[in-house]
CSV table of C-alpha atoms in Angstrom, one decimal:
chain,number,residue,atom,x,y,z
Q,944,MET,CA,-42.6,76.5,-0.2
Q,945,LYS,CA,-39.9,76.8,-2.8
Q,946,ILE,CA,-36.7,75.2,-2.1
Q,947,ASN,CA,-33.7,77.5,-2.9
Q,948,LYS,CA,-30.9,75.9,-0.9
Q,949,ILE,CA,-30.5,72.3,0.3
Q,950,LEU,CA,-28.0,71.2,3.0
Q,951,ILE,CA,-26.7,67.8,2.1
Q,952,ALA,CA,-26.2,66.0,5.5
Q,953,ASN,CA,-23.9,63.1,4.2
Q,954,ARG,CA,-20.6,62.8,2.3
Q,955,GLY,CA,-19.0,60.9,-0.5
Q,956,GLU,CA,-20.8,59.9,-3.7
Q,957,ILE,CA,-24.3,60.3,-2.5
Q,958,SER,CA,-23.5,64.0,-1.7
Q,959,ILE,CA,-21.8,64.5,-5.1
Q,960,ARG,CA,-25.1,63.1,-6.8
Q,961,VAL,CA,-27.5,65.3,-4.6
Q,962,ALA,CA,-25.3,68.3,-5.4
Q,963,ASN,CA,-25.3,67.6,-9.3
Q,964,THR,CA,-29.0,67.2,-9.2
Q,965,CYS,CA,-29.5,70.6,-7.3
Q,966,LYS,CA,-27.2,72.2,-9.9
Q,967,LYS,CA,-29.6,70.8,-12.7
Q,968,LEU,CA,-32.7,72.1,-10.8
Q,969,GLY,CA,-31.2,75.6,-10.1
Q,970,ILE,CA,-31.1,74.9,-6.4
Q,971,LYS,CA,-28.0,75.9,-4.4
Q,972,SER,CA,-26.4,73.2,-2.3
Q,973,ALA,CA,-24.3,73.1,0.8
Q,974,SER,CA,-22.2,70.1,1.9
Q,975,ILE,CA,-20.7,69.3,5.3
Q,976,TYR,CA,-17.3,67.7,6.0
Q,977,SER,CA,-15.3,66.4,8.9
Q,978,GLU,CA,-11.5,67.0,9.2
Q,979,THR,CA,-10.6,63.6,7.7
Q,980,ASP,CA,-12.9,64.5,4.7
Q,981,LYS,CA,-11.9,68.1,4.0
Q,982,ASP,CA,-10.2,67.2,0.7
Q,983,LEU,CA,-12.8,64.9,-0.5
Q,984,PRO,CA,-14.5,65.6,-4.0
Q,985,HIS,CA,-18.0,66.1,-2.2
Q,986,THR,CA,-16.8,69.3,-0.7
Q,987,LYS,CA,-16.2,70.8,-4.1
Q,988,ALA,CA,-19.4,69.5,-5.8
Q,989,SER,CA,-21.6,71.7,-3.8
Q,990,ASP,CA,-21.9,75.6,-3.9
Q,991,GLU,CA,-20.7,75.8,-0.2
Q,992,SER,CA,-19.1,73.4,2.3
Q,993,PHE,CA,-19.2,73.7,6.0
Q,994,TYR,CA,-16.8,72.3,8.5
Q,995,LEU,CA,-18.3,69.8,11.2
Q,996,GLY,CA,-15.0,69.7,13.2
Q,997,MET,CA,-12.8,66.9,14.3
Q,998,GLY,CA,-14.0,63.6,16.0
Q,999,SER,CA,-16.1,60.6,15.7
Q,1000,LEU,CA,-19.1,60.0,13.7
Q,1001,ALA,CA,-21.2,60.9,16.7
Q,1002,GLN,CA,-19.5,64.0,17.0
Q,1003,THR,CA,-19.7,65.1,13.2
Q,1004,TYR,CA,-22.1,63.3,10.6
Q,1005,LEU,CA,-24.3,62.1,13.2
Q,1006,ASN,CA,-24.5,65.4,15.4
Q,1007,GLN,CA,-28.2,66.5,14.7
Q,1008,ASP,CA,-28.1,69.7,16.5
Q,1009,LYS,CA,-24.7,70.8,14.7
Q,1010,ILE,CA,-26.1,69.8,11.3
Q,1011,ILE,CA,-29.4,71.7,12.1
Q,1012,SER,CA,-27.3,74.7,13.1
Q,1013,ILE,CA,-25.3,74.7,10.0
Q,1014,ALA,CA,-28.5,74.6,7.8
Q,1015,LYS,CA,-29.8,77.6,9.6
Q,1016,GLU,CA,-26.3,79.4,9.5
Q,1017,CYS,CA,-26.3,78.9,5.6
Q,1018,GLY,CA,-29.9,79.7,4.9
Q,1019,ALA,CA,-30.8,76.1,3.8
Q,1020,ASP,CA,-34.5,75.7,3.3
Q,1021,ALA,CA,-34.2,71.8,3.3
Q,1022,ILE,CA,-31.9,69.1,4.5
Q,1023,HIS,CA,-31.3,66.0,2.4
Q,1024,PRO,CA,-30.0,63.2,4.5
Q,1025,GLY,CA,-28.5,61.0,1.7
Q,1026,TYR,CA,-28.4,57.4,2.9
Q,1027,GLY,CA,-27.3,55.8,6.0
Q,1028,PHE,CA,-26.3,58.2,8.8
Q,1029,LEU,CA,-29.5,60.1,9.6
Q,1030,SER,CA,-31.8,59.1,6.6
Q,1031,GLU,CA,-33.8,56.6,8.6
Q,1032,ASN,CA,-33.8,58.5,12.0
Q,1033,SER,CA,-37.2,59.8,12.8
Q,1034,GLU,CA,-35.9,61.8,15.7
Q,1035,PHE,CA,-33.7,63.6,13.4
Q,1036,CYS,CA,-36.6,64.2,11.0
Q,1037,ASN,CA,-38.7,65.7,13.7
Q,1038,LYS,CA,-35.8,68.0,14.8
Q,1039,VAL,CA,-35.4,69.3,11.3
Q,1040,THR,CA,-39.1,70.0,10.9
Q,1041,ASP,CA,-39.4,71.6,14.3
Q,1042,ALA,CA,-36.4,73.9,13.3
Q,1043,GLY,CA,-38.8,75.1,10.3
Q,1044,ILE,CA,-36.6,73.2,7.8
Q,1045,ILE,CA,-37.8,70.8,5.2
Q,1046,PHE,CA,-36.8,67.3,5.5
Q,1047,ILE,CA,-36.2,65.6,2.2
Q,1048,GLY,CA,-37.3,62.0,2.9
Q,1049,PRO,CA,-40.2,60.0,4.4
Q,1050,ALA,CA,-42.3,61.3,7.2
Q,1051,PRO,CA,-41.2,60.3,10.8
Q,1052,GLN,CA,-44.3,58.0,11.2
Q,1053,ALA,CA,-43.5,56.1,8.0
Q,1054,MET,CA,-39.9,55.7,9.2
Q,1055,GLU,CA,-41.2,54.2,12.6
Q,1056,LEU,CA,-43.7,51.9,10.9
Q,1057,MET,CA,-41.4,50.7,8.2
Q,1058,GLY,CA,-38.3,50.4,10.6
Q,1059,ASP,CA,-39.9,47.3,12.2
Q,1060,LYS,CA,-40.3,44.7,9.5
Q,1061,LYS,CA,-42.9,42.7,11.7
Q,1062,THR,CA,-45.1,45.6,12.3
Q,1063,SER,CA,-44.8,46.9,8.7
Q,1064,LYS,CA,-45.9,43.5,7.3
Q,1065,VAL,CA,-48.8,43.4,9.5
Q,1066,LYS,CA,-49.9,46.9,8.5
Q,1067,MET,CA,-49.4,46.0,4.8
Q,1068,GLU,CA,-51.6,42.9,5.1
Q,1069,GLU,CA,-54.3,45.2,6.8
Q,1070,ILE,CA,-54.3,47.3,3.9
Q,1071,GLY,CA,-54.2,44.7,1.2
Q,1072,VAL,CA,-50.7,45.1,0.1
Q,1073,PRO,CA,-49.5,41.9,-2.0
Q,1074,LEU,CA,-46.8,40.2,0.1
Q,1075,VAL,CA,-44.6,37.1,-0.4
Q,1076,PRO,CA,-46.2,34.4,1.3
Q,1077,GLY,CA,-44.6,33.4,4.7
Q,1078,TYR,CA,-45.0,32.9,8.4
Q,1079,HIS,CA,-45.4,36.0,10.4
Q,1080,GLY,CA,-46.3,34.6,13.8
Q,1081,GLU,CA,-44.7,34.5,17.1
Q,1082,ASN,CA,-43.4,30.9,17.2
Q,1083,GLN,CA,-39.7,31.0,16.5
Q,1084,ASP,CA,-38.9,27.5,17.2
Q,1085,SER,CA,-36.7,26.1,14.4
Q,1086,ASP,CA,-38.5,22.8,14.1
Q,1087,PHE,CA,-41.9,24.9,13.7
Q,1088,LEU,CA,-40.2,27.4,11.3
Q,1089,PHE,CA,-38.7,24.5,9.2
Q,1090,GLU,CA,-42.2,23.0,8.8
Q,1091,GLU,CA,-43.7,26.4,7.9
Q,1092,ALA,CA,-41.1,26.9,5.2
Q,1093,LYS,CA,-42.1,23.7,3.6
Q,1094,LYS,CA,-45.5,25.3,2.9
């Protein structure tokens, strides 16, 4: 599927960088903003800008349903989460794809696996990825860990 428009679900410098890249690629971009961010540069860097309303981060930039609704309203084919906020949220990724919109980022399964460092190290060891040597066991006693660190 060709992407014609991307909703950038973030603010500030990352939103500007994504919007500038979209322009270079010939892709339309849409940004979002809260009341306190209405005059910030990222709202002017994109082709369109949509108001999230007033309120806390939970009511604005973390409001998954509102962001997906705006993406549908503006005809976005994809959502770019930027970093922070929703970029590592597998639930958001699933909601986006369930809405028929492309999520620009890792698959939810990858987020879930790599979000837990211990699980991700075990998986990487299983498939032969070179790792920095270290202790990955259950014993977290400080004396034991000190001895392990000497190795």
